[in-house]
Tab-separated table of C-alpha atoms (C1' of nucleotides) in Angstrom:
chain	number	residue	atom	x	y	z
A	167	UNK	CA	142.536	35.196	-61.662
A	168	UNK	CA	139.642	36.155	-59.265
A	169	UNK	CA	140.964	37.543	-56.070
A	170	UNK	CA	137.505	38.167	-54.646
A	171	UNK	CA	135.721	34.746	-54.288
A	172	UNK	CA	132.732	35.234	-56.579
A	173	UNK	CA	129.857	34.310	-55.063
A	174	UNK	CA	128.599	31.519	-57.510
A	175	UNK	CA	125.625	30.353	-56.136
A	176	UNK	CA	125.360	26.897	-55.434
A	177	UNK	CA	121.806	25.671	-55.488
A	178	UNK	CA	121.646	22.774	-53.298
A	179	UNK	CA	117.692	23.250	-54.279
A	180	UNK	CA	116.204	21.209	-51.504
A	181	UNK	CA	112.611	21.353	-50.710
A	182	UNK	CA	112.240	24.396	-52.361
A	183	UNK	CA	109.516	23.679	-55.054
A	184	UNK	CA	108.211	20.776	-52.780
A	185	UNK	CA	106.804	23.688	-50.150
A	186	UNK	CA	105.473	25.661	-53.663
A	187	UNK	CA	103.323	23.029	-54.417
A	188	UNK	CA	102.304	21.902	-50.453
A	189	UNK	CA	101.080	25.604	-50.058
A	190	UNK	CA	99.029	25.495	-53.238
A	191	UNK	CA	98.012	22.309	-52.382
A	192	UNK	CA	96.822	23.253	-48.703
A	193	UNK	CA	94.842	26.054	-50.134
A	194	UNK	CA	93.018	23.804	-52.838
A	195	UNK	CA	92.346	21.631	-49.959
A	196	UNK	CA	91.041	24.327	-47.727
A	197	UNK	CA	88.857	25.959	-50.332
A	198	UNK	CA	87.279	22.638	-51.137
A	199	UNK	CA	86.782	21.459	-47.549
A	200	UNK	CA	85.532	24.392	-45.974
A	201	UNK	CA	83.669	25.080	-49.031
A	202	UNK	CA	84.181	29.086	-48.745
A	203	UNK	CA	86.748	30.695	-50.463
A	204	UNK	CA	86.335	33.825	-48.907
A	205	UNK	CA	88.106	32.732	-45.923
A	206	UNK	CA	91.169	31.489	-47.213
A	207	UNK	CA	93.766	32.977	-45.312
A	208	UNK	CA	97.485	33.162	-44.999
A	209	UNK	CA	97.685	31.619	-41.943
A	210	UNK	CA	94.956	28.994	-42.604
A	211	UNK	CA	97.163	27.642	-45.292
A	212	UNK	CA	99.968	27.438	-43.380
A	213	UNK	CA	98.201	25.700	-40.821
A	214	UNK	CA	96.667	23.302	-43.325
A	215	UNK	CA	100.181	22.905	-44.677
A	216	UNK	CA	102.052	21.967	-41.378
A	217	UNK	CA	104.299	25.165	-41.747
A	218	UNK	CA	104.843	28.722	-40.155
A	219	UNK	CA	102.925	31.512	-41.469
A	220	UNK	CA	106.180	33.275	-42.422
A	221	UNK	CA	107.304	30.560	-44.599
A	222	UNK	CA	105.052	31.159	-46.864
A	223	UNK	CA	106.875	34.700	-48.257
A	224	UNK	CA	109.670	32.284	-49.206
A	225	UNK	CA	107.580	31.330	-52.469
A	226	UNK	CA	105.164	34.016	-52.410
A	227	UNK	CA	105.174	37.584	-52.309
A	228	UNK	CA	101.479	37.613	-50.466
A	229	UNK	CA	97.939	36.219	-50.184
A	230	UNK	CA	96.899	37.164	-53.733
A	231	UNK	CA	99.965	35.596	-55.347
A	232	UNK	CA	98.791	32.278	-53.580
A	233	UNK	CA	95.305	32.070	-54.847
A	234	UNK	CA	96.902	33.220	-58.467
A	235	UNK	CA	98.662	29.797	-58.037
A	236	UNK	CA	95.350	28.238	-56.990
A	237	UNK	CA	93.348	29.443	-59.748
A	238	UNK	CA	95.942	28.449	-62.138
A	239	UNK	CA	96.130	24.669	-60.919
A	240	UNK	CA	92.491	24.659	-60.829
A	241	UNK	CA	91.854	25.875	-64.128
A	242	UNK	CA	94.539	23.033	-65.253
A	243	UNK	CA	92.660	20.698	-63.393
A	244	UNK	CA	89.660	21.397	-64.982
A	245	UNK	CA	91.010	21.666	-68.223
A	246	UNK	CA	92.366	18.477	-68.254
A	247	UNK	CA	89.701	16.706	-67.116
A	248	UNK	CA	87.433	17.932	-69.723
A	249	UNK	CA	90.341	17.036	-72.504
A	250	UNK	CA	90.685	13.847	-71.096
A	251	UNK	CA	87.268	12.770	-70.776
A	252	UNK	CA	86.834	14.285	-74.811
A	253	UNK	CA	89.482	12.045	-75.760
A	254	UNK	CA	87.673	8.966	-74.933
A	255	UNK	CA	85.214	9.205	-77.294
A	256	UNK	CA	85.350	8.951	-80.720
A	257	UNK	CA	82.229	10.247	-82.147
A	258	UNK	CA	82.186	13.727	-82.182
A	259	UNK	CA	78.858	14.390	-80.242
A	260	UNK	CA	79.490	11.867	-77.811
A	261	UNK	CA	82.891	13.953	-77.227
A	262	UNK	CA	80.818	16.992	-76.897
A	263	UNK	CA	78.636	15.211	-74.502
A	264	UNK	CA	81.220	13.821	-72.421
A	265	UNK	CA	83.143	17.345	-72.353
A	266	UNK	CA	80.227	18.873	-70.793
A	267	UNK	CA	79.768	16.171	-68.091
A	268	UNK	CA	83.087	16.675	-66.977
A	269	UNK	CA	83.035	20.334	-67.167
A	270	UNK	CA	79.961	20.328	-64.990
A	271	UNK	CA	81.080	17.679	-63.050
A	272	UNK	CA	83.918	19.408	-62.044
A	273	UNK	CA	81.379	22.328	-61.072
A	274	UNK	CA	79.373	20.178	-58.234
A	275	UNK	CA	82.457	18.408	-56.932
A	276	UNK	CA	84.070	21.653	-56.528
A	277	UNK	CA	81.770	24.105	-55.834
A	278	UNK	CA	83.501	26.708	-54.026
A	279	UNK	CA	86.724	26.275	-56.027
A	280	UNK	CA	84.816	26.889	-59.437
A	281	UNK	CA	83.248	29.766	-57.876
A	282	UNK	CA	86.084	31.071	-56.994
A	283	UNK	CA	87.570	30.624	-60.890
A	284	UNK	CA	84.881	32.760	-61.939
A	285	UNK	CA	84.223	35.081	-59.218
A	286	UNK	CA	86.640	38.299	-60.466
A	287	UNK	CA	88.094	36.517	-63.809
A	288	UNK	CA	84.896	35.593	-65.270
A	289	UNK	CA	86.788	34.968	-68.783
A	290	UNK	CA	89.975	35.276	-68.342
A	291	UNK	CA	92.630	33.237	-70.889
A	292	UNK	CA	92.698	30.119	-68.609
A	293	UNK	CA	88.938	30.340	-69.327
A	294	UNK	CA	89.024	30.509	-72.689
A	295	UNK	CA	91.136	27.532	-72.954
A	296	UNK	CA	88.014	25.254	-72.018
A	297	UNK	CA	85.604	27.576	-74.408
A	298	UNK	CA	87.966	26.387	-77.325
A	299	UNK	CA	87.934	23.028	-76.820
A	300	UNK	CA	83.801	23.323	-76.979
A	301	UNK	CA	84.268	25.252	-79.868
A	302	UNK	CA	86.687	22.634	-81.681
A	303	UNK	CA	84.144	19.741	-81.230
A	304	UNK	CA	81.117	21.536	-82.075
A	305	UNK	CA	83.092	22.239	-85.201
A	306	UNK	CA	83.499	18.557	-85.637
A	307	UNK	CA	80.229	17.626	-85.449
A	308	UNK	CA	79.279	20.122	-88.121
A	309	UNK	CA	81.949	18.418	-90.326
A	310	UNK	CA	80.390	15.740	-89.528
A	311	UNK	CA	76.800	16.579	-90.497
A	312	UNK	CA	75.634	16.357	-86.827
A	313	UNK	CA	75.247	19.799	-86.528
A	314	UNK	CA	73.478	22.299	-88.161
A	315	UNK	CA	75.049	25.180	-86.675
A	316	UNK	CA	75.550	27.849	-88.958
A	317	UNK	CA	77.866	29.582	-86.203
A	318	UNK	CA	80.261	27.119	-83.906
A	319	UNK	CA	81.742	30.122	-82.576
A	320	UNK	CA	78.682	31.729	-81.433
A	321	UNK	CA	77.104	28.178	-80.400
A	322	UNK	CA	80.413	26.978	-78.547
A	323	UNK	CA	79.551	30.430	-76.188
A	324	UNK	CA	76.172	29.529	-75.736
A	325	UNK	CA	76.855	25.527	-75.075
A	326	UNK	CA	79.811	27.226	-72.635
A	327	UNK	CA	77.063	29.591	-70.773
A	328	UNK	CA	74.862	26.773	-70.296
A	329	UNK	CA	77.297	24.548	-69.072
A	330	UNK	CA	78.568	27.307	-66.564
A	331	UNK	CA	75.087	27.777	-65.486
A	332	UNK	CA	74.594	23.929	-64.688
A	333	UNK	CA	78.153	23.870	-63.184
A	334	UNK	CA	77.263	27.001	-60.843
A	335	UNK	CA	73.691	25.765	-59.698
A	336	UNK	CA	73.200	23.686	-56.476
A	337	UNK	CA	71.128	21.076	-55.480
A	338	UNK	CA	67.789	22.311	-54.837
A	339	UNK	CA	66.526	21.991	-51.081
A	340	UNK	CA	63.532	20.098	-49.518
A	341	UNK	CA	61.193	22.612	-50.203
A	342	UNK	CA	62.427	23.514	-53.655
A	343	UNK	CA	62.414	19.830	-54.611
A	344	UNK	CA	58.768	19.566	-53.667
A	345	UNK	CA	57.863	22.732	-55.879
A	346	UNK	CA	59.798	22.104	-58.683
A	347	UNK	CA	59.743	18.163	-58.621
A	348	UNK	CA	62.665	15.661	-59.496
A	349	UNK	CA	64.832	16.941	-62.062
A	350	UNK	CA	67.354	14.430	-63.505
A	351	UNK	CA	70.286	17.015	-64.153
A	352	UNK	CA	72.524	14.544	-66.213
A	353	UNK	CA	69.483	14.396	-68.407
A	354	UNK	CA	68.825	17.666	-68.361
A	355	UNK	CA	72.118	18.927	-69.351
A	356	UNK	CA	72.377	16.764	-72.232
A	357	UNK	CA	69.339	18.023	-73.514
A	358	UNK	CA	70.362	21.727	-73.149
A	359	UNK	CA	73.751	21.062	-74.727
A	360	UNK	CA	71.775	19.239	-77.959
A	361	UNK	CA	69.933	22.026	-78.221
A	362	UNK	CA	72.051	24.917	-78.006
A	363	UNK	CA	74.819	22.789	-80.376
A	364	UNK	CA	72.254	22.524	-82.687
A	365	UNK	CA	72.699	18.679	-82.902
A	366	UNK	CA	70.542	16.850	-85.148
A	367	UNK	CA	67.574	14.606	-83.404
B	185	UNK	CA	41.089	48.456	-9.288
B	186	UNK	CA	44.834	48.188	-9.979
B	187	UNK	CA	46.989	49.014	-6.805
B	188	UNK	CA	50.028	48.475	-8.671
B	189	UNK	CA	50.233	50.487	-11.625
B	190	UNK	CA	50.089	48.223	-14.631
B	191	UNK	CA	53.167	48.637	-17.171
B	192	UNK	CA	50.855	49.628	-20.008
B	193	UNK	CA	53.250	49.548	-22.937
B	194	UNK	CA	53.448	52.864	-24.628
B	195	UNK	CA	54.634	52.529	-27.884
B	196	UNK	CA	56.142	55.551	-29.053
B	197	UNK	CA	57.566	54.059	-32.055
B	198	UNK	CA	60.042	56.567	-33.781
B	199	UNK	CA	62.592	55.568	-36.608
B	200	UNK	CA	62.689	51.718	-35.638
B	201	UNK	CA	61.767	50.518	-39.061
B	202	UNK	CA	63.379	53.409	-40.676
B	203	UNK	CA	67.113	52.417	-39.276
B	204	UNK	CA	66.272	48.983	-39.934
B	205	UNK	CA	65.808	49.747	-43.809
B	206	UNK	CA	68.737	51.975	-43.799
B	207	UNK	CA	70.828	49.291	-42.612
B	208	UNK	CA	69.894	47.192	-45.268
B	209	UNK	CA	69.940	49.948	-47.762
B	210	UNK	CA	73.694	50.344	-46.715
B	211	UNK	CA	74.651	46.781	-47.217
B	212	UNK	CA	73.274	46.458	-50.450
B	213	UNK	CA	75.276	49.426	-51.432
B	214	UNK	CA	78.526	48.480	-49.705
B	215	UNK	CA	77.891	45.268	-51.867
B	216	UNK	CA	77.169	46.867	-55.354
B	217	UNK	CA	79.904	49.287	-54.712
B	218	UNK	CA	82.899	47.415	-53.505
B	219	UNK	CA	81.544	44.303	-55.777
B	220	UNK	CA	82.557	42.424	-53.169
B	221	UNK	CA	80.381	40.458	-50.802
B	222	UNK	CA	82.633	38.515	-48.871
B	223	UNK	CA	84.190	41.687	-47.326
B	224	UNK	CA	80.904	42.637	-45.883
B	225	UNK	CA	80.820	43.582	-42.078
B	226	UNK	CA	78.952	44.822	-39.562
B	227	UNK	CA	81.375	47.685	-38.793
B	228	UNK	CA	81.139	48.604	-42.518
B	229	UNK	CA	77.638	48.417	-42.538
B	230	UNK	CA	77.084	50.982	-39.743
B	231	UNK	CA	79.937	53.258	-41.326
B	232	UNK	CA	77.950	53.080	-44.346
B	233	UNK	CA	74.812	53.720	-42.923
B	234	UNK	CA	76.226	56.573	-40.395
B	235	UNK	CA	75.667	54.546	-36.988
B	236	UNK	CA	77.525	53.562	-34.847
B	237	UNK	CA	77.855	49.721	-34.857
B	238	UNK	CA	76.134	48.475	-31.933
B	239	UNK	CA	73.234	50.122	-33.165
B	240	UNK	CA	72.533	47.282	-35.684
B	241	UNK	CA	72.016	45.071	-32.462
B	242	UNK	CA	68.620	46.635	-31.936
B	243	UNK	CA	67.663	45.410	-35.251
B	244	UNK	CA	69.412	42.646	-35.980
B	245	UNK	CA	70.613	39.642	-33.374
B	246	UNK	CA	74.095	39.571	-35.784
B	247	UNK	CA	75.659	40.528	-39.395
B	248	UNK	CA	74.220	36.852	-40.344
B	249	UNK	CA	70.301	38.704	-39.942
B	250	UNK	CA	71.616	41.310	-41.804
B	251	UNK	CA	72.936	39.641	-44.638
B	252	UNK	CA	69.517	37.742	-44.905
B	253	UNK	CA	67.753	40.928	-44.927
B	254	UNK	CA	69.923	42.046	-47.750
B	255	UNK	CA	69.297	38.602	-49.575
B	256	UNK	CA	65.316	39.110	-48.982
B	257	UNK	CA	65.646	42.702	-50.384
B	258	UNK	CA	67.714	41.436	-53.428
B	259	UNK	CA	65.186	38.574	-54.418
B	260	UNK	CA	62.294	40.966	-54.135
B	261	UNK	CA	64.093	43.425	-56.243
B	262	UNK	CA	64.863	40.688	-58.694
B	263	UNK	CA	61.704	39.394	-59.064
B	264	UNK	CA	59.982	42.713	-59.420
B	265	UNK	CA	61.937	43.701	-62.295
B	266	UNK	CA	61.403	40.658	-64.033
B	267	UNK	CA	57.618	40.662	-62.792
B	268	UNK	CA	57.145	44.004	-64.589
B	269	UNK	CA	59.433	43.639	-67.485
B	270	UNK	CA	57.404	40.601	-68.575
B	271	UNK	CA	53.872	42.734	-67.448
B	272	UNK	CA	55.096	45.108	-70.498
B	273	UNK	CA	54.303	42.755	-73.268
B	274	UNK	CA	51.277	40.674	-74.470
B	275	UNK	CA	52.849	38.640	-76.999
B	276	UNK	CA	54.067	35.459	-75.136
B	277	UNK	CA	57.262	35.105	-76.963
B	278	UNK	CA	58.090	38.528	-76.057
B	279	UNK	CA	56.995	38.322	-72.374
B	280	UNK	CA	59.598	35.375	-72.193
B	281	UNK	CA	62.526	37.279	-74.050
B	282	UNK	CA	61.689	40.179	-71.827
B	283	UNK	CA	62.157	38.328	-68.658
B	284	UNK	CA	65.389	37.126	-69.906
B	285	UNK	CA	66.608	40.312	-70.692
B	286	UNK	CA	65.543	41.666	-67.219
B	287	UNK	CA	66.977	38.780	-65.445
B	288	UNK	CA	70.401	38.880	-66.956
B	289	UNK	CA	70.733	43.017	-66.666
B	290	UNK	CA	70.150	42.326	-62.754
B	291	UNK	CA	73.294	40.119	-62.580
B	292	UNK	CA	75.344	42.464	-64.888
B	293	UNK	CA	74.393	45.498	-62.880
B	294	UNK	CA	74.567	43.959	-59.579
B	295	UNK	CA	77.638	41.548	-59.978
B	296	UNK	CA	78.560	41.019	-56.646
B	297	UNK	CA	75.091	40.911	-55.105
B	298	UNK	CA	73.685	38.779	-57.869
B	299	UNK	CA	76.861	36.168	-57.013
B	300	UNK	CA	76.271	36.719	-53.252
B	301	UNK	CA	72.303	35.549	-53.893
B	302	UNK	CA	73.644	32.376	-55.320
B	303	UNK	CA	76.473	31.636	-53.502
B	304	UNK	CA	74.887	29.622	-50.486
B	305	UNK	CA	71.268	29.311	-51.422
B	306	UNK	CA	71.349	28.363	-55.187
B	307	UNK	CA	68.043	27.152	-54.958
B	308	UNK	CA	66.293	29.020	-52.153
B	309	UNK	CA	62.292	29.226	-52.367
B	310	UNK	CA	63.023	32.985	-53.249
B	311	UNK	CA	64.874	31.561	-56.305
B	312	UNK	CA	61.999	29.600	-57.312
B	313	UNK	CA	59.972	32.010	-57.225
B	314	UNK	CA	61.791	33.428	-60.391
B	315	UNK	CA	61.622	30.277	-61.956
B	316	UNK	CA	58.190	29.893	-61.460
B	317	UNK	CA	57.477	32.948	-63.896
B	318	UNK	CA	59.630	31.586	-66.576
B	319	UNK	CA	57.480	28.369	-66.325
B	320	UNK	CA	54.507	29.998	-66.556
B	321	UNK	CA	55.324	32.268	-69.876
B	322	UNK	CA	56.908	28.943	-71.567
B	323	UNK	CA	53.487	27.410	-70.606
B	324	UNK	CA	51.874	30.248	-72.099
B	325	UNK	CA	53.888	30.213	-75.304
B	326	UNK	CA	53.448	26.915	-75.438
B	327	UNK	CA	49.416	26.996	-75.512
B	328	UNK	CA	49.783	29.886	-77.825
B	329	UNK	CA	51.546	27.323	-80.218
B	330	UNK	CA	54.457	29.499	-80.308
B	331	UNK	CA	56.482	26.485	-78.660
B	332	UNK	CA	56.676	23.131	-79.653
B	333	UNK	CA	57.965	22.294	-75.775
B	334	UNK	CA	56.564	18.882	-74.720
B	335	UNK	CA	58.071	19.466	-71.141
B	336	UNK	CA	57.729	23.179	-70.112
B	337	UNK	CA	58.353	22.281	-66.459
B	338	UNK	CA	62.219	21.185	-67.396
B	339	UNK	CA	62.355	23.592	-70.284
B	340	UNK	CA	61.643	26.127	-68.035
B	341	UNK	CA	64.461	24.857	-65.641
B	342	UNK	CA	67.154	24.807	-68.943
B	343	UNK	CA	66.144	28.504	-69.774
B	344	UNK	CA	66.702	29.364	-66.064
B	345	UNK	CA	70.139	28.007	-65.762
B	346	UNK	CA	71.199	29.446	-69.429
B	347	UNK	CA	70.108	32.856	-67.547
B	348	UNK	CA	71.716	32.304	-64.933
B	349	UNK	CA	74.502	31.401	-66.488
B	350	UNK	CA	74.534	34.160	-68.615
B	351	UNK	CA	74.041	36.375	-65.829
B	352	UNK	CA	76.715	35.229	-64.236
B	353	UNK	CA	79.243	35.930	-66.422
B	354	UNK	CA	81.494	38.698	-66.958
B	355	UNK	CA	82.775	40.983	-69.683
B	356	UNK	CA	85.835	39.480	-71.538
B	357	UNK	CA	89.115	41.296	-71.216
B	358	UNK	CA	90.633	42.831	-73.605
B	359	UNK	CA	93.399	39.189	-74.512
B	360	UNK	CA	89.995	37.033	-74.211
B	361	UNK	CA	88.253	39.395	-76.759
B	362	UNK	CA	90.934	39.104	-79.092
B	363	UNK	CA	90.679	35.327	-78.961
B	364	UNK	CA	86.592	35.165	-78.851
B	365	UNK	CA	85.831	37.890	-81.032
B	366	UNK	CA	82.930	40.446	-80.374
B	367	UNK	CA	79.587	38.401	-79.263
B	368	UNK	CA	76.944	40.366	-78.802
B	369	UNK	CA	75.713	39.191	-75.820
B	370	UNK	CA	71.739	40.536	-75.882
B	371	UNK	CA	71.080	38.860	-79.275
B	372	UNK	CA	72.927	35.546	-77.866
B	373	UNK	CA	70.432	35.511	-74.799
B	374	UNK	CA	67.718	35.745	-77.223
B	375	UNK	CA	68.952	33.305	-79.182
B	376	UNK	CA	69.492	30.654	-76.067
B	377	UNK	CA	66.338	31.236	-74.644
B	378	UNK	CA	64.471	30.650	-78.023
B	379	UNK	CA	66.261	27.535	-78.193
B	380	UNK	CA	66.060	26.281	-74.756
B	381	UNK	CA	62.128	27.245	-74.617
B	382	UNK	CA	61.438	25.506	-78.491
B	383	UNK	CA	60.276	28.699	-79.757
B	384	UNK	CA	59.255	27.834	-83.072
B	385	UNK	CA	61.196	29.548	-86.090
C	107	DT	C1'	49.273	73.659	-16.275
C	108	DG	C1'	54.039	71.646	-14.444
C	109	DT	C1'	56.834	68.211	-13.023
C	110	DA	C1'	58.558	63.607	-12.561
C	111	DC	C1'	59.693	59.497	-14.867
C	112	DA	C1'	59.099	55.571	-18.162
C	113	DT	C1'	60.788	54.303	-22.636
C	114	DC	C1'	63.669	53.789	-26.168
C	115	DA	C1'	66.915	55.503	-29.836
C	116	DG	C1'	71.400	55.279	-30.284
C	117	DT	C1'	76.646	56.031	-28.422
C	118	DG	C1'	81.633	55.713	-26.923
C	119	DA	C1'	84.722	52.683	-24.721
C	120	DA	C1'	86.458	48.456	-24.358
C	121	DC	C1'	87.410	43.566	-24.477
C	122	DG	C1'	89.407	39.375	-27.158
C	123	DC	C1'	90.471	37.336	-31.957
C	124	DG	C1'	92.471	36.215	-36.261
C	125	DC	C1'	94.498	38.257	-39.969
C	126	DG	C1'	99.162	40.389	-42.921
C	127	DT	C1'	103.762	41.302	-42.231
C	128	DT	C1'	108.552	42.178	-40.450
C	129	DC	C1'	112.051	40.688	-37.665
C	130	DA	C1'	115.882	38.633	-35.884
C	131	DC	C1'	116.860	34.010	-35.242
C	132	DT	C1'	118.126	28.635	-35.947
C	133	DG	C1'	120.188	24.482	-37.499
C	134	DA	C1'	120.823	21.638	-41.193
C	135	DT	C1'	123.676	20.912	-45.366
C	136	DG	C1'	127.114	21.035	-48.710
C	137	DT	C1'	131.354	23.031	-50.240
C	138	DA	C1'	136.016	25.108	-49.772
C	139	DC	C1'	140.236	24.727	-48.592
D	72	DT	C1'	140.313	13.831	-44.059
D	73	DG	C1'	139.033	17.746	-40.940
D	74	DT	C1'	137.387	22.334	-40.481
D	75	DA	C1'	135.513	26.604	-41.296
D	76	DC	C1'	131.686	28.878	-43.371
D	77	DA	C1'	128.192	30.366	-46.767
D	78	DT	C1'	123.641	29.029	-48.186
D	79	DC	C1'	119.096	28.367	-47.476
D	80	DA	C1'	114.580	26.359	-45.257
D	81	DG	C1'	112.193	27.405	-42.109
D	82	DT	C1'	110.532	29.295	-37.199
D	83	DG	C1'	108.871	32.136	-32.704
D	84	DA	C1'	107.996	36.590	-31.340
D	85	DA	C1'	105.863	40.477	-31.954
D	86	DC	C1'	103.412	44.752	-34.510
D	87	DG	C1'	99.031	46.951	-35.622
D	88	DC	C1'	94.689	46.395	-37.721
D	89	DG	C1'	89.798	45.931	-38.430
D	90	DC	C1'	86.454	42.792	-36.598
D	91	DG	C1'	81.890	41.232	-33.583
D	92	DT	C1'	80.459	41.752	-29.556
D	93	DT	C1'	79.442	43.718	-24.607
D	94	DC	C1'	78.370	46.957	-21.339
D	95	DA	C1'	77.422	51.200	-18.850
D	96	DC	C1'	76.029	55.636	-20.490
D	97	DT	C1'	73.400	59.634	-23.126
D	98	DG	C1'	69.861	62.654	-23.833
D	99	DA	C1'	65.118	63.107	-26.455
D	100	DT	C1'	60.270	62.232	-25.852
D	101	DG	C1'	55.813	61.492	-24.839
D	102	DT	C1'	52.688	60.022	-20.758
D	103	DA	C1'	51.037	59.864	-15.679
D	104	DC	C1'	49.450	62.586	-12.257
DNA sequence: TGTACATCAGTGAACGCGCGTTCACTGATGTAC
DNA sequence: TGTACATCAGTGAACGCGCGTTCACTGATGTAC
């Protein structure tokens, strides 16, 4: 017997979650297109998403939370990309090299976003997930007799640092190119990974 | 015979250049202390320097020029630090390792500033100057029979990428440390450089 | 030597702008009775 | 079936703030005569 009508919460959940992810997508698009994560603003994201600025508050407490969601999604994308590249190869060395290529390609294709991911949180749990993939595949290489690493954990860290350096670097400008000469970066990446992971020649 | 007084420009140059470098110093201090280069503002720099905002316009056209001056000074500092560390060693391998330590230490000690230096200009001429030092010392190692590198130019690039990766990475947080275990970074840096520069064991 | 003045480093007030955030609201939708 | 109403996604106006930049100015200093 309920005299006072119990407020059963009806959840005619309409576009609730839809808008949330639209906001995150808009933020990602903005960072990727402007190439400048530092100019991210709540109003700018709302504009990009085609909504009014206050609408964001229904889904996020403030700009910081939107940024956190953008980072989480970006780490998911990076991890998924590396993972699927690795799984496409059966040979452990090929798998390691594919991981490195996928990782670095993400950095090159989404420069501002990649930098943003590591700007504040250098070594967050999300980043460690990728590191773990690298560690596992190097261990595989050792088991298969393809690597002479005596410390796969530390060497995975080195590979990760190297990939990170590659991912962060930009194309040389014309003047630098003149002084540096052509550098075949995919080939250099492979060379770097082979040395750091102690892959046997 | 000069009827109209020729305006000979008297140059009682007072603190002109002094203020200019005070402004740059204030900007550097601000980046280093706040750890956030994206919040650099003309008014903030003026506040830090103890002058009014419009005073900056006597020395710089706009905020962009101040930032350029900050970057130029910072590259000078990085280069000087690496150079003097190298010159303190006579053995070429020791010199290479000292260069790497000095480089990475700069990145760790001035995180936000280091990132700022490579945020927009990844591979600017100023950055290439440091690269050239590394290339020269690796060439020395090869000459001395201490490195088996067959391509010192490309290998110097790899070392540079590796140093850059190390310099950019942050300390792991507690949770990451638990999963990563302790990683002796100075020792890992040395290991990385030795492998990339093909230093003989 | 004294005095008028050009030079120049630096200031304070003001502007328009985009920002984050708040507030009261609107209008569609689905349920209760 | 019709009608009242609770729910809820989203809006428009407004606020105070720090920003970059401009403008007319101030006051010290060193030189011309």
